[in-house]
Tab-separated table of C-alpha atoms in Angstrom:
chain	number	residue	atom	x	y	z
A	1	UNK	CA	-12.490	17.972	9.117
A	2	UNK	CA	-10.710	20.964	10.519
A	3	UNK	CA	-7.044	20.800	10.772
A	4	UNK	CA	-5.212	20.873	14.180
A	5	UNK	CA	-1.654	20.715	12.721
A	6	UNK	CA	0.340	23.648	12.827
A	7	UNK	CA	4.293	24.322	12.484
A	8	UNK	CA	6.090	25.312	15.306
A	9	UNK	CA	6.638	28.524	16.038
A	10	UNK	CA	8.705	28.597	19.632
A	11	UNK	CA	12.265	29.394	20.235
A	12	UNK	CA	15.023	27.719	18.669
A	13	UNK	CA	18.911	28.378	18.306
A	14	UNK	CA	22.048	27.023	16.769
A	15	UNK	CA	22.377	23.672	18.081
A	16	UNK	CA	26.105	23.588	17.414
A	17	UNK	CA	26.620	26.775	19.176
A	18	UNK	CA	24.563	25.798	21.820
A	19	UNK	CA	26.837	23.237	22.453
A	20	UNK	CA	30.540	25.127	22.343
A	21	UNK	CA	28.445	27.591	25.231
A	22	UNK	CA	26.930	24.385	26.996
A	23	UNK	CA	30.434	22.881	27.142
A	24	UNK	CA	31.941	26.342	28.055
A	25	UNK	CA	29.303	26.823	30.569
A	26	UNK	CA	30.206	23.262	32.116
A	27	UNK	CA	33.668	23.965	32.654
A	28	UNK	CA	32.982	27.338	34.122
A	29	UNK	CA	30.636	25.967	36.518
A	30	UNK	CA	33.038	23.037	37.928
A	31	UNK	CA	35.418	25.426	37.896
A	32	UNK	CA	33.769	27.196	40.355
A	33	UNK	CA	32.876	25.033	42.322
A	34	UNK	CA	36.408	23.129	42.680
A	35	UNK	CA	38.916	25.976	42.535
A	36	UNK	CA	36.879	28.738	44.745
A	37	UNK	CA	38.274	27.692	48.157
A	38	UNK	CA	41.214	27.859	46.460
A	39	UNK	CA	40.341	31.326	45.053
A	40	UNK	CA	37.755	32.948	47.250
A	41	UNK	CA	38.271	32.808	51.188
A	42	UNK	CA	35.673	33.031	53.868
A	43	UNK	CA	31.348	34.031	52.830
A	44	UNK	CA	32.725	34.314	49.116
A	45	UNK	CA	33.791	30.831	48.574
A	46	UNK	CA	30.683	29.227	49.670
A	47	UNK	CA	28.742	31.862	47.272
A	48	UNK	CA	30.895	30.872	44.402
A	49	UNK	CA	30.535	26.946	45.310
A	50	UNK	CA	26.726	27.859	45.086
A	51	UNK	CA	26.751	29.795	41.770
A	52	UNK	CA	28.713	27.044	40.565
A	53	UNK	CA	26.556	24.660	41.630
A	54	UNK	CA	23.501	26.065	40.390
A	55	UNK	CA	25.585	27.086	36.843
A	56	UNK	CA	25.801	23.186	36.304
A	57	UNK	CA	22.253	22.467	36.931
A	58	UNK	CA	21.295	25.184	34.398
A	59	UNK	CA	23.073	23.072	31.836
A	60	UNK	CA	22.441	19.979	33.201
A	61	UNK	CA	18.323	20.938	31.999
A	62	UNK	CA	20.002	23.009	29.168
A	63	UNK	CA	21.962	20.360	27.809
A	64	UNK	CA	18.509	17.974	27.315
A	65	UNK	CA	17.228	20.831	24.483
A	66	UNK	CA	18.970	19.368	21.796
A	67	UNK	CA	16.769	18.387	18.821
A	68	UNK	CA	18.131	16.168	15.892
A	69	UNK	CA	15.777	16.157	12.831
A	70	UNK	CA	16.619	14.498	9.729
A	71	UNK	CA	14.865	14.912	6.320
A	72	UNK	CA	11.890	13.304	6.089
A	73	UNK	CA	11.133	13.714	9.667
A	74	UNK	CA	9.039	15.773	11.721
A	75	UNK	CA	9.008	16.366	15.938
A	76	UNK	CA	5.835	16.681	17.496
A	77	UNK	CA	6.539	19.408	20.342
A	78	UNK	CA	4.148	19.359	23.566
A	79	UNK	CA	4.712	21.577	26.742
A	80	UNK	CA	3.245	20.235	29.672
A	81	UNK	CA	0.802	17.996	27.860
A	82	UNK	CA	-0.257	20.720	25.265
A	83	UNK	CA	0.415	20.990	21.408
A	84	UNK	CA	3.087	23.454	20.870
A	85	UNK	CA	3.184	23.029	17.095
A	86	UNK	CA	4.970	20.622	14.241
A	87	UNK	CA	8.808	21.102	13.796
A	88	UNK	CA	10.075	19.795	10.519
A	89	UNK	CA	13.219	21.965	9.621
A	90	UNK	CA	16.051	19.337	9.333
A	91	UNK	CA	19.613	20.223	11.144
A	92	UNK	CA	20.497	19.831	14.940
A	93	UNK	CA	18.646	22.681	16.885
A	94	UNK	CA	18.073	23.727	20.409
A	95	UNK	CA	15.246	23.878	22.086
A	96	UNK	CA	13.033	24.790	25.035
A	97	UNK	CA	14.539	21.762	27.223
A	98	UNK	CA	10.458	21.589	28.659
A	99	UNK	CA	9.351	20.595	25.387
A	100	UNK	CA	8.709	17.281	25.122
A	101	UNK	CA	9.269	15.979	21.364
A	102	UNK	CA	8.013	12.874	19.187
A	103	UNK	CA	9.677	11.924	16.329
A	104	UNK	CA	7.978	10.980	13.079
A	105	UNK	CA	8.748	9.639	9.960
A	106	UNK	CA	7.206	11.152	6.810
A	107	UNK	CA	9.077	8.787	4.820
A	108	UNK	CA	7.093	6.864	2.447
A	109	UNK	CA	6.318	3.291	3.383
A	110	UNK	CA	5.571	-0.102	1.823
A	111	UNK	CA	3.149	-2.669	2.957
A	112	UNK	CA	2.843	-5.984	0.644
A	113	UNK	CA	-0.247	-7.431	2.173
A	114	UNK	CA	-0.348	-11.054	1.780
A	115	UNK	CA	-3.483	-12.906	-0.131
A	116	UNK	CA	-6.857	-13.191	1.877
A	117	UNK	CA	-9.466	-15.318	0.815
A	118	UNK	CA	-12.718	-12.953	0.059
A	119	UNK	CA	-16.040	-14.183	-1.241
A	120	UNK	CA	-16.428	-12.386	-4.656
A	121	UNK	CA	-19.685	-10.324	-5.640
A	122	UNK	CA	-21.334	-13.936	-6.777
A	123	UNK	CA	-19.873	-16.119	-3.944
A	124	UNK	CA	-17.077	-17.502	-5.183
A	125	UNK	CA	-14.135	-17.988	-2.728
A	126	UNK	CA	-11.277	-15.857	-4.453
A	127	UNK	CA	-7.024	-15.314	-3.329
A	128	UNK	CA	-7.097	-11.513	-3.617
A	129	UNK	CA	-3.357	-9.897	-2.226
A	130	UNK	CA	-2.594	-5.955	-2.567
A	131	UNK	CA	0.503	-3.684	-2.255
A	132	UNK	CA	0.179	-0.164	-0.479
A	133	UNK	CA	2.422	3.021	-0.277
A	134	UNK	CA	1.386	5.474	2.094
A	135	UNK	CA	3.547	7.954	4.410
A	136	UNK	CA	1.938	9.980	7.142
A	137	UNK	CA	0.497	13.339	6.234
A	138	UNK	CA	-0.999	14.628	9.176
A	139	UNK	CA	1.253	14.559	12.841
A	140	UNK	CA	-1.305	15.838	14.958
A	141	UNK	CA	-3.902	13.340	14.084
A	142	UNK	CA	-1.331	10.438	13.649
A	143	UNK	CA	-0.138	11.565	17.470
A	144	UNK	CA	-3.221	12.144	19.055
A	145	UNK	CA	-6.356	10.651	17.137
A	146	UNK	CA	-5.538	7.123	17.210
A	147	UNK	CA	-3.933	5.404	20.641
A	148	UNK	CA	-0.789	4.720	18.485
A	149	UNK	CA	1.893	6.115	21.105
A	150	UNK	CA	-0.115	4.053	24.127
A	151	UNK	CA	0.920	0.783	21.868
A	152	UNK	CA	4.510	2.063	21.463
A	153	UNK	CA	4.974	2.456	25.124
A	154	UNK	CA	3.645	-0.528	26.167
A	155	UNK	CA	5.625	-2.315	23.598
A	156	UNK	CA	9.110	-0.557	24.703
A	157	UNK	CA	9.251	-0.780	28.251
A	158	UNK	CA	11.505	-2.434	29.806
A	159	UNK	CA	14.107	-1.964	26.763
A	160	UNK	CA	17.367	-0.962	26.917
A	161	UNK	CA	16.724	1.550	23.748
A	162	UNK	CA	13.813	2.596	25.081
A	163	UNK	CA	13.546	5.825	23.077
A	164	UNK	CA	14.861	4.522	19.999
A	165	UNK	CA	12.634	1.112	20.437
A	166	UNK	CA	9.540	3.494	21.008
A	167	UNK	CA	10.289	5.644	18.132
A	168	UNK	CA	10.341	2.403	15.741
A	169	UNK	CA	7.111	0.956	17.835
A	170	UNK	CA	5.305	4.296	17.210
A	171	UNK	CA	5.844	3.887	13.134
A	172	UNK	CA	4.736	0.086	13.939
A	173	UNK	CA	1.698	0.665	15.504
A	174	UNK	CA	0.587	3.214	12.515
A	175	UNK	CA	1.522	0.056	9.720
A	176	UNK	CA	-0.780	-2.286	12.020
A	177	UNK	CA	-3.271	0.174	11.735
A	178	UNK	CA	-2.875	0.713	8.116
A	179	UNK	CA	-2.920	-3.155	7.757
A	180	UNK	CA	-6.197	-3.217	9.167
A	181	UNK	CA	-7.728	-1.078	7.633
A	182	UNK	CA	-6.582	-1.786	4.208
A	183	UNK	CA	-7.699	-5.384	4.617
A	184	UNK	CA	-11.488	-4.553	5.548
A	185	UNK	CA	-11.302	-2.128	2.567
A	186	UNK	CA	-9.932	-4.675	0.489
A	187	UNK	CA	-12.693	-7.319	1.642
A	188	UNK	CA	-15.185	-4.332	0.953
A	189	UNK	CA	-14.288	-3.855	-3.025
A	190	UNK	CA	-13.436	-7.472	-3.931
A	191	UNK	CA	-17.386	-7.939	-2.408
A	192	UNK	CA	-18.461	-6.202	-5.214
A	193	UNK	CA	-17.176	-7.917	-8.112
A	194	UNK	CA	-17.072	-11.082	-9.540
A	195	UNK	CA	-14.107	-12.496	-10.283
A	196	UNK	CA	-14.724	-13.238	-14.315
A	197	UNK	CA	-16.922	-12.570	-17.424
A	198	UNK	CA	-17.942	-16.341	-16.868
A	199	UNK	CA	-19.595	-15.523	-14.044
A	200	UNK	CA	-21.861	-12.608	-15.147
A	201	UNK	CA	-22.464	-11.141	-18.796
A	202	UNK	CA	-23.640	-7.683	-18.396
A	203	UNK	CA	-20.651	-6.018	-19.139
A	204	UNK	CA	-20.148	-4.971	-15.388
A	205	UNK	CA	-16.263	-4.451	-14.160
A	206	UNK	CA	-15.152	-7.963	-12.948
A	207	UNK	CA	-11.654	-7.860	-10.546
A	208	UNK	CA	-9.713	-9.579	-13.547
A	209	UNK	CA	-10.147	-7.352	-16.864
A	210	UNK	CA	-11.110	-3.845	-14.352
A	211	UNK	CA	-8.308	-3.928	-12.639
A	212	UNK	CA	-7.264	0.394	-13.274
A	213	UNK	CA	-10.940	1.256	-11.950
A	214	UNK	CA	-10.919	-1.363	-9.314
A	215	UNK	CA	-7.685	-0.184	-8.108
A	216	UNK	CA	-8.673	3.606	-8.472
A	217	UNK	CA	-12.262	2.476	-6.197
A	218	UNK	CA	-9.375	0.626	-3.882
A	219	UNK	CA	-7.111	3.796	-3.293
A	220	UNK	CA	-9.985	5.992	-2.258
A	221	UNK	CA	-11.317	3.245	0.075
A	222	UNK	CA	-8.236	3.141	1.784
A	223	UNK	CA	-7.370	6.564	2.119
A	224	UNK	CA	-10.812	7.225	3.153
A	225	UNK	CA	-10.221	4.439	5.970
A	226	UNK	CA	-6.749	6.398	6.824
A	227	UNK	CA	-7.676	9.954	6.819
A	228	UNK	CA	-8.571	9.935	10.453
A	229	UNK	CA	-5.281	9.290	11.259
A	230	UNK	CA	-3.669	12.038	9.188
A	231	UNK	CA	-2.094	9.352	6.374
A	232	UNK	CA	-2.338	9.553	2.978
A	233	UNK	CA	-2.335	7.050	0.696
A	234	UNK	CA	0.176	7.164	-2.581
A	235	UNK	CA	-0.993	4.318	-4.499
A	236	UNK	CA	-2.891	0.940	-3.657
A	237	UNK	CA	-3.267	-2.114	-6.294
A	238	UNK	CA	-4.017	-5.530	-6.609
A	239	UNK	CA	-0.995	-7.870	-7.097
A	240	UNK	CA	-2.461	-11.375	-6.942
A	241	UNK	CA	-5.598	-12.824	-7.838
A	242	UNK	CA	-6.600	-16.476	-8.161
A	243	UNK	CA	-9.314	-18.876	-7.465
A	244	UNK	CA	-8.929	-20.418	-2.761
A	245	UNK	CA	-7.515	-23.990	-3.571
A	246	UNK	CA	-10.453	-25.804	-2.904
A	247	UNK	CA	-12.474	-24.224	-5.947
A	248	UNK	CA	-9.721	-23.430	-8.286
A	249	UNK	CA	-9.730	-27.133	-9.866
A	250	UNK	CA	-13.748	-26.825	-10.517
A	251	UNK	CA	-12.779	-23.154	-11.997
A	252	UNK	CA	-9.872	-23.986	-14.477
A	253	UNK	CA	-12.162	-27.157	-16.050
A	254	UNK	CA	-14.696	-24.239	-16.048
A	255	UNK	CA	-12.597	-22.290	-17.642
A	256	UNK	CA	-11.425	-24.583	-20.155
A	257	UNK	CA	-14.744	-25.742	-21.288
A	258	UNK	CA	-15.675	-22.124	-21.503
A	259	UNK	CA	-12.300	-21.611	-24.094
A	260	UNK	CA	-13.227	-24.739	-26.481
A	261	UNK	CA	-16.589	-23.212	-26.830
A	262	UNK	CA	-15.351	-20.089	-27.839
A	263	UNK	CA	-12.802	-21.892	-30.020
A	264	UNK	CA	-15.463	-24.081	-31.939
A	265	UNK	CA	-17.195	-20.916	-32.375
A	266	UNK	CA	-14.501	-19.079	-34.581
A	267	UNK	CA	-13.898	-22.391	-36.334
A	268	UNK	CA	-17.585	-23.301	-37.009
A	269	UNK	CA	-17.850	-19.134	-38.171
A	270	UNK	CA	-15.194	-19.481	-40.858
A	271	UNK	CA	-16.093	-22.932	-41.748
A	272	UNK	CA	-19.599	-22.101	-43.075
A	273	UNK	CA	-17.973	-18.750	-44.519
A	274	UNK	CA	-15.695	-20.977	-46.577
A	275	UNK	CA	-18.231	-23.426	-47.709
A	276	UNK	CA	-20.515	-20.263	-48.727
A	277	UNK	CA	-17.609	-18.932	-50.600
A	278	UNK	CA	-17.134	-22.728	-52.013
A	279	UNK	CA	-20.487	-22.751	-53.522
A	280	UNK	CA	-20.949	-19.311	-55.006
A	281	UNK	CA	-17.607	-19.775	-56.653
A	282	UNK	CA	-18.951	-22.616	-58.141
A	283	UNK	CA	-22.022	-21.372	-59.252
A	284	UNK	CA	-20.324	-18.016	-60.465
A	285	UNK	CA	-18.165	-19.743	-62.633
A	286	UNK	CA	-20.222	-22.225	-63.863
A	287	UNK	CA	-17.835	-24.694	-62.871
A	288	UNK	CA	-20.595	-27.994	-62.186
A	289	UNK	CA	-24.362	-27.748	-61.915
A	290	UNK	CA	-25.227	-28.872	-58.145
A	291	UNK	CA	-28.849	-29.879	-57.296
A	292	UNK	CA	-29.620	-28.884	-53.573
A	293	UNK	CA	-29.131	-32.294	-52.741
A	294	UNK	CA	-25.354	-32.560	-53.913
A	295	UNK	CA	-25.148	-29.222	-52.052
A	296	UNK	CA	-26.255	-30.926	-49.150
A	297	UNK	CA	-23.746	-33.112	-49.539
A	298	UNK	CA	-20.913	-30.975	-50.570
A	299	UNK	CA	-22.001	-28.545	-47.272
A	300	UNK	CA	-22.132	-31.724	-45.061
A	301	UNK	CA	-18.313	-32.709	-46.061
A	302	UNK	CA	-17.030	-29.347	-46.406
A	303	UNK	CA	-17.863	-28.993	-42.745
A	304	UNK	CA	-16.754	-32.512	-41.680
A	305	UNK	CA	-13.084	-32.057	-42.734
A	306	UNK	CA	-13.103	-28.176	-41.730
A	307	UNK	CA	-14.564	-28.729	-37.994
A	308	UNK	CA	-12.916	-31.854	-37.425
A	309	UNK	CA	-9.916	-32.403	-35.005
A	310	UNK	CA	-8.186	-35.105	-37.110
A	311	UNK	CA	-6.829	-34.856	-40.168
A	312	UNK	CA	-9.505	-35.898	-42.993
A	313	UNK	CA	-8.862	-39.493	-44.798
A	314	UNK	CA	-10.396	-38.872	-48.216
A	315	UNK	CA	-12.364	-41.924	-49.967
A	316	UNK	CA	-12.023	-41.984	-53.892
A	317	UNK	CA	-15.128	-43.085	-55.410
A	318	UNK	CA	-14.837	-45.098	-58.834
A	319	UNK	CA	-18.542	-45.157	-59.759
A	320	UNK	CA	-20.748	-42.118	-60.516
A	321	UNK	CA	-21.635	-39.457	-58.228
A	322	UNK	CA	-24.921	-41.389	-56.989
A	323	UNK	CA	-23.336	-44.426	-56.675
């Protein structure tokens, strides 16, 4: 997409020493117009009245050129409707009084977007919450190719602080915006994964253990979303993640079970390992001659006391080993 934005390139002076002539300028022109019947006499007083009069309407317009820009700020400059150009130099400056400004903040912005419920990749109802950092890039795209500024007006009228209000609506309108968009993004990505191995088992990224790709996919979502109006996205993640309430029970018995099996597993894995070591220790060694029966047997107990959740109560017996 071709880029509109350009710096500013009009006039602009001093806008301390503006001031010191605007003020000298203002004294010079009451002066003239309250001391020349005093001074002048006849035709030349009413020409000096005039000169002074028009003197103070020169600064009158003159004195609404001054241009406050802070670091991290930018003024968007229009003449008559038309982009003039993006003014960024911080200091207090003076202008072309016919150039309308904007102000902008470039500063970088939070947005902790609370949790939406999303319907994972295999339908599951999940929690999924995100935080975003993103500052504006572009000024002539955030000004004029989204109806921000209509929103800001709208919401300022009638305030005291008008210009101040509108300034703070502007930046307000762009973090509704933003909000939007990074939710349908959001809903986009968490759509197409599933929450949890337990749900699928061909390896594929799930929104708990991929959460550095996921959030990677996220970012570029987003900032895709946000180019359009000229803002840039710094860094995007996921911050919660759970189960919606009404599943989460069902989930975490799921969940559970799923934990004892793969605990049984490992214990039923180095039981048999230890009664395999059992027996070829004993046959190694020559320690007792076992039929396969008494191996049976042996393998049968070995396992009872190993896999067992109590603790085994063992029964002497006083006859022979048949009996």
């Amino acid at each position: 997409m071709e880029n509109k934005e350009f710096i500013f390139k009009g006039m602009t002076l001093n806008g301390i020493g503006m001031l010191v002539l605007n003020l000298f300028l203002y004294i010079a022109s009451v002066g003239l117009i309250v001391l020349s019947p005093t001074i002048f006499s006849g035709g030349m007083s009413i020409v000096s009245g005039v000169a002074g009069g028009i003197l103070l309407i020169i600064n009158i317009i003159g004195s609404c050129g001054f241009v406050k820009v802070e670091p991290g700020e930018a003024r968007v400059m229009m003449f008559f409707g038309k982009y003039r150009g993006t003014f960024n130099t911080p200091g207090y400056h003076w202008i072309n009084p016919f150039i309308t400004t904007k102000k902008l903040s470039m500063r970088a912005r939070n947005l902790d977007a609370e949790p939406i419920k999303v319907n994972d990749k295999t339908g599951n109802p999940v929690m999924i919450g995100m935080v975003l950092v993103w500052k504006l890039k572009d000024t002539y795209k955030a000004m004029f190719e989204i109806d921000a500024q209509t929103m800001a007006e709208s919401k300022a009228a009638g305030d005291a602080a008008a210009a101040s209000a509108k300034t703070a609506n502007i930046m307000n309108a762009f973090e509704k915006f933003v909000r939007i968009q990074a939710d349908a993004a959001l809903r986009q990505v968490a759509g197409q994964y599933a929450y949890d191995d337990g749900e699928q088992d061909n390896g594929e990224l799930t929104l708990r253990d991929g959460s550095d790709e996921i959030n990677k996919e996220l970012e570029a979502k987003i900032d895709e979303r946000l180019a359009m109006a000229g803002i840039e996205v710094i860094e995007a993640r996921i911050n919660y993640l759970a189960y919606a309430p009404e599943i989460a029970a069902v989930m975490l018995r799921r969940q559970q079970a799923t934990a004892v099996i793969a605990a049984r597993e490992k214990i039923v894995e180095g039981a048999v390992s230890m009664v395999k070591m059992a027996l070829n220790k004993l046959s190694d060694e020559e320690i007792v001659e076992l039929d396969e029966e008494k191996k049976a047997a042996m393998v049968s107990n070995l396992l009872v006391v190993l896999c067992g959740d109590d603790t085994a109560q063992p029964v002497i017996n006083t006859g022979t080993l048949n009996h």
